[in-house]
Amino acid sequence: MPKSPTGKHGFTLLELMLALSIGAIVATAVYGTFHTAIKAKTRAEAVMTPLRTARYFFSAIKADLQHIPVNTNIAALECSADHCTFPIYAQGVHADAPVIKVCYRVSPQKELIREEHFQTAPGKTTAAARQEIIGSQIRRLGIDKQVKMNQDTETATALITITVSFACKPDPVQYHYAMLVEQTLQP
């Protein structure tokens, strides 16, 4: 800092311009790094959200399929391309527990919904007594059921394959799950 002719100290215009230039370069680098980190976080969340939803859905339907009443014919599970309905014990697996029907379906708003319907009489169910939204941005729910009856061992085996497609950007994402349900036929 040179002295001015009046004896006062100060910065020259060149020093000020150099300091501002260095500050602008550092600020640009920090902003670029911050912006890149935010974009990476957004992309990671876009990938993880459908995965978390699929895992939750698969664990919920697996738990429900394990609570199918013993006297239910698994060949009668109502599964189509966009929904699956089946009976389960309402409170754990024991013969005196009430039986409810569970339905997994995709709503018009592209939400994956689990509904519980109580049976008022054999063959008659109520409107949805309880609904739970499992996830959103569902493009398609596919449920396929293949049943094989073995009369020799008196068992029925069902392979249930579930596909959930999400409407993600830039590309849709699909997750698959398969479960084998085996049941001893009642006389």
Short mmCIF file of C-alpha atoms in Angstrom, two decimals:
data_model
loop_
_atom_site.label_atom_id
_atom_site.label_comp_id
_atom_site.label_asym_id
_atom_site.label_seq_id
_atom_site.Cartn_x
_atom_site.Cartn_y
_atom_site.Cartn_z
CA MET A 1 0.00 0.00 0.00
CA PRO A 2 1.83 3.08 -1.15
CA LYS A 3 1.42 6.46 0.40
CA SER A 4 -0.57 8.96 -1.54
CA PRO A 5 0.75 12.49 -2.12
CA THR A 6 -1.46 13.68 0.74
CA GLY A 7 0.10 11.12 3.09
CA LYS A 8 -2.97 8.85 3.37
CA HIS A 9 -2.74 5.09 2.99
CA GLY A 10 -5.11 3.08 0.72
CA PHE A 11 -5.41 0.39 -1.93
CA THR A 12 -4.69 1.04 -5.55
CA LEU A 13 -7.30 0.34 -8.17
CA LEU A 14 -5.17 -2.56 -9.44
CA GLU A 15 -5.10 -4.21 -5.98
CA LEU A 16 -8.87 -3.84 -5.59
CA MET A 17 -9.54 -5.32 -9.05
CA LEU A 18 -7.20 -8.25 -8.33
CA ALA A 19 -8.89 -9.00 -4.98
CA LEU A 20 -12.37 -8.83 -6.53
CA SER A 21 -11.30 -11.15 -9.37
CA ILE A 22 -9.87 -13.75 -6.98
CA GLY A 23 -13.03 -13.53 -4.83
CA ALA A 24 -15.25 -14.00 -7.89
CA ILE A 25 -13.27 -17.07 -9.01
CA VAL A 26 -13.51 -18.67 -5.54
CA ALA A 27 -17.27 -17.87 -5.31
CA THR A 28 -17.88 -19.41 -8.76
CA ALA A 29 -16.02 -22.59 -7.79
CA VAL A 30 -17.95 -22.91 -4.52
CA TYR A 31 -21.29 -22.35 -6.27
CA GLY A 32 -20.44 -24.92 -8.98
CA THR A 33 -19.56 -27.53 -6.37
CA PHE A 34 -22.70 -26.80 -4.36
CA HIS A 35 -24.92 -26.94 -7.47
CA THR A 36 -23.38 -30.27 -8.57
CA ALA A 37 -23.92 -31.75 -5.09
CA ILE A 38 -27.59 -30.68 -5.07
CA LYS A 39 -28.17 -32.24 -8.52
CA ALA A 40 -26.51 -35.50 -7.41
CA LYS A 41 -28.68 -35.61 -4.27
CA THR A 42 -31.84 -35.02 -6.33
CA ARG A 43 -30.90 -37.82 -8.75
CA ALA A 44 -30.15 -40.21 -5.89
CA GLU A 45 -33.51 -39.46 -4.26
CA ALA A 46 -35.28 -40.03 -7.59
CA VAL A 47 -33.74 -43.51 -7.76
CA MET A 48 -34.19 -44.40 -4.08
CA THR A 49 -37.84 -43.35 -3.66
CA PRO A 50 -39.25 -46.02 -6.02
CA LEU A 51 -36.88 -48.62 -4.54
CA ARG A 52 -38.06 -47.86 -0.99
CA THR A 53 -41.71 -47.98 -2.10
CA ALA A 54 -41.18 -51.32 -3.87
CA ARG A 55 -39.43 -52.82 -0.84
CA TYR A 56 -42.22 -51.67 1.47
CA PHE A 57 -44.90 -52.99 -0.89
CA PHE A 58 -43.17 -56.36 -1.32
CA SER A 59 -42.72 -56.78 2.45
CA ALA A 60 -46.40 -55.85 3.07
CA ILE A 61 -47.80 -58.24 0.47
CA LYS A 62 -45.43 -61.00 1.64
CA ALA A 63 -46.65 -60.60 5.21
CA ASP A 64 -50.27 -60.67 4.03
CA LEU A 65 -49.74 -63.77 1.87
CA GLN A 66 -48.25 -65.56 4.88
CA HIS A 67 -51.51 -64.96 6.79
CA ILE A 68 -53.81 -66.70 4.31
CA PRO A 69 -56.23 -68.90 6.26
CA VAL A 70 -55.44 -72.61 6.20
CA ASN A 71 -58.81 -73.55 4.72
CA THR A 72 -58.50 -71.13 1.79
CA ASN A 73 -57.95 -72.62 -1.64
CA ILE A 74 -54.98 -70.67 -3.00
CA ALA A 75 -56.22 -71.38 -6.52
CA ALA A 76 -59.06 -68.96 -5.72
CA LEU A 77 -56.80 -65.94 -5.08
CA GLU A 78 -58.29 -63.11 -7.14
CA CYS A 79 -55.31 -61.70 -9.02
CA SER A 80 -55.50 -59.82 -12.28
CA ALA A 81 -53.22 -57.48 -14.17
CA ASP A 82 -53.91 -54.49 -11.91
CA HIS A 83 -55.09 -55.79 -8.54
CA CYS A 84 -54.91 -58.74 -6.17
CA THR A 85 -57.49 -59.66 -3.53
CA PHE A 86 -57.23 -62.49 -1.03
CA PRO A 87 -58.40 -63.39 2.49
CA ILE A 88 -56.09 -63.19 5.50
CA TYR A 89 -56.40 -63.66 9.24
CA ALA A 90 -56.89 -60.22 10.79
CA GLN A 91 -54.80 -60.89 13.91
CA GLY A 92 -52.06 -63.41 13.29
CA VAL A 93 -52.36 -66.97 12.10
CA HIS A 94 -54.78 -68.82 14.35
CA ALA A 95 -58.06 -70.49 13.49
CA ASP A 96 -60.34 -68.34 15.68
CA ALA A 97 -59.05 -64.99 14.32
CA PRO A 98 -61.47 -63.03 12.13
CA VAL A 99 -60.89 -63.23 8.38
CA ILE A 100 -60.67 -60.09 6.27
CA LYS A 101 -60.07 -59.56 2.56
CA VAL A 102 -57.05 -57.55 1.49
CA CYS A 103 -56.89 -55.82 -1.88
CA TYR A 104 -53.82 -54.26 -3.49
CA ARG A 105 -54.64 -51.96 -6.42
CA VAL A 106 -53.53 -48.85 -8.30
CA SER A 107 -55.81 -45.81 -7.99
CA PRO A 108 -56.58 -43.43 -10.88
CA GLN A 109 -54.13 -41.00 -9.21
CA LYS A 110 -51.35 -43.59 -9.74
CA GLU A 111 -51.13 -44.48 -6.04
CA LEU A 112 -50.57 -48.02 -4.84
CA ILE A 113 -53.29 -48.74 -2.27
CA ARG A 114 -53.82 -51.53 0.26
CA GLU A 115 -57.44 -51.93 1.34
CA GLU A 116 -58.95 -54.12 4.04
CA HIS A 117 -62.53 -55.37 3.64
CA PHE A 118 -64.31 -57.12 6.51
CA GLN A 119 -66.50 -60.11 5.71
CA THR A 120 -70.02 -59.65 7.09
CA ALA A 121 -71.24 -63.02 5.87
CA PRO A 122 -69.79 -65.78 3.70
CA GLY A 123 -69.20 -64.28 0.26
CA LYS A 124 -70.17 -60.72 1.31
CA THR A 125 -67.68 -58.00 2.19
CA THR A 126 -67.98 -54.40 3.32
CA ALA A 127 -66.65 -51.36 1.53
CA ALA A 128 -63.01 -50.63 2.29
CA ALA A 129 -62.82 -50.41 6.08
CA ARG A 130 -59.21 -49.26 6.02
CA GLN A 131 -57.02 -47.86 3.26
CA GLU A 132 -53.30 -47.29 3.21
CA ILE A 133 -51.41 -45.53 0.44
CA ILE A 134 -48.18 -47.44 -0.04
CA GLY A 135 -46.61 -45.30 -2.76
CA SER A 136 -47.19 -42.93 -5.64
CA GLN A 137 -46.10 -42.46 -9.25
CA ILE A 138 -47.11 -46.06 -9.98
CA ARG A 139 -47.32 -46.64 -13.69
CA ARG A 140 -48.44 -50.27 -13.57
CA LEU A 141 -49.00 -53.10 -11.12
CA GLY A 142 -48.74 -56.58 -12.55
CA ILE A 143 -49.62 -59.67 -10.56
CA ASP A 144 -49.41 -63.11 -12.13
CA LYS A 145 -50.43 -66.34 -10.40
CA GLN A 146 -49.61 -69.88 -11.49
CA VAL A 147 -51.13 -72.70 -9.44
CA LYS A 148 -50.15 -76.35 -9.49
CA MET A 149 -52.27 -78.94 -7.68
CA ASN A 150 -50.62 -82.18 -6.57
CA GLN A 151 -53.25 -84.78 -5.71
CA ASP A 152 -50.65 -87.35 -4.60
CA THR A 153 -49.28 -85.19 -1.77
CA GLU A 154 -52.56 -83.25 -1.36
CA THR A 155 -50.82 -79.88 -1.75
CA ALA A 156 -51.37 -76.82 -3.85
CA THR A 157 -48.48 -74.59 -4.84
CA ALA A 158 -48.87 -71.06 -6.21
CA LEU A 159 -46.09 -68.99 -7.74
CA ILE A 160 -47.09 -65.35 -7.40
CA THR A 161 -45.02 -62.93 -9.46
CA ILE A 162 -45.45 -59.21 -8.81
CA THR A 163 -44.15 -56.38 -10.99
CA VAL A 164 -44.35 -52.72 -9.99
CA SER A 165 -43.54 -50.05 -12.60
CA PHE A 166 -42.85 -46.47 -11.56
CA ALA A 167 -43.25 -43.41 -13.79
CA CYS A 168 -39.80 -41.98 -13.09
CA LYS A 169 -37.89 -39.44 -15.12
CA PRO A 170 -35.97 -39.88 -17.35
CA ASP A 171 -36.72 -43.62 -17.59
CA PRO A 172 -39.46 -45.73 -15.98
CA VAL A 173 -38.25 -48.22 -13.35
CA GLN A 174 -39.55 -51.75 -12.75
CA TYR A 175 -39.12 -54.02 -9.73
CA HIS A 176 -40.05 -57.70 -9.61
CA TYR A 177 -40.80 -60.05 -6.74
CA ALA A 178 -41.75 -63.72 -6.76
CA MET A 179 -43.17 -65.72 -3.88
CA LEU A 180 -43.99 -69.39 -3.62
CA VAL A 181 -47.04 -70.21 -1.47
CA GLU A 182 -47.65 -73.86 -0.63
CA GLN A 183 -50.69 -75.22 1.12
CA THR A 184 -51.91 -78.63 2.23
CA LEU A 185 -55.36 -79.29 0.86
CA GLN A 186 -58.06 -79.84 3.48
CA PRO A 187 -60.34 -82.90 3.08
#
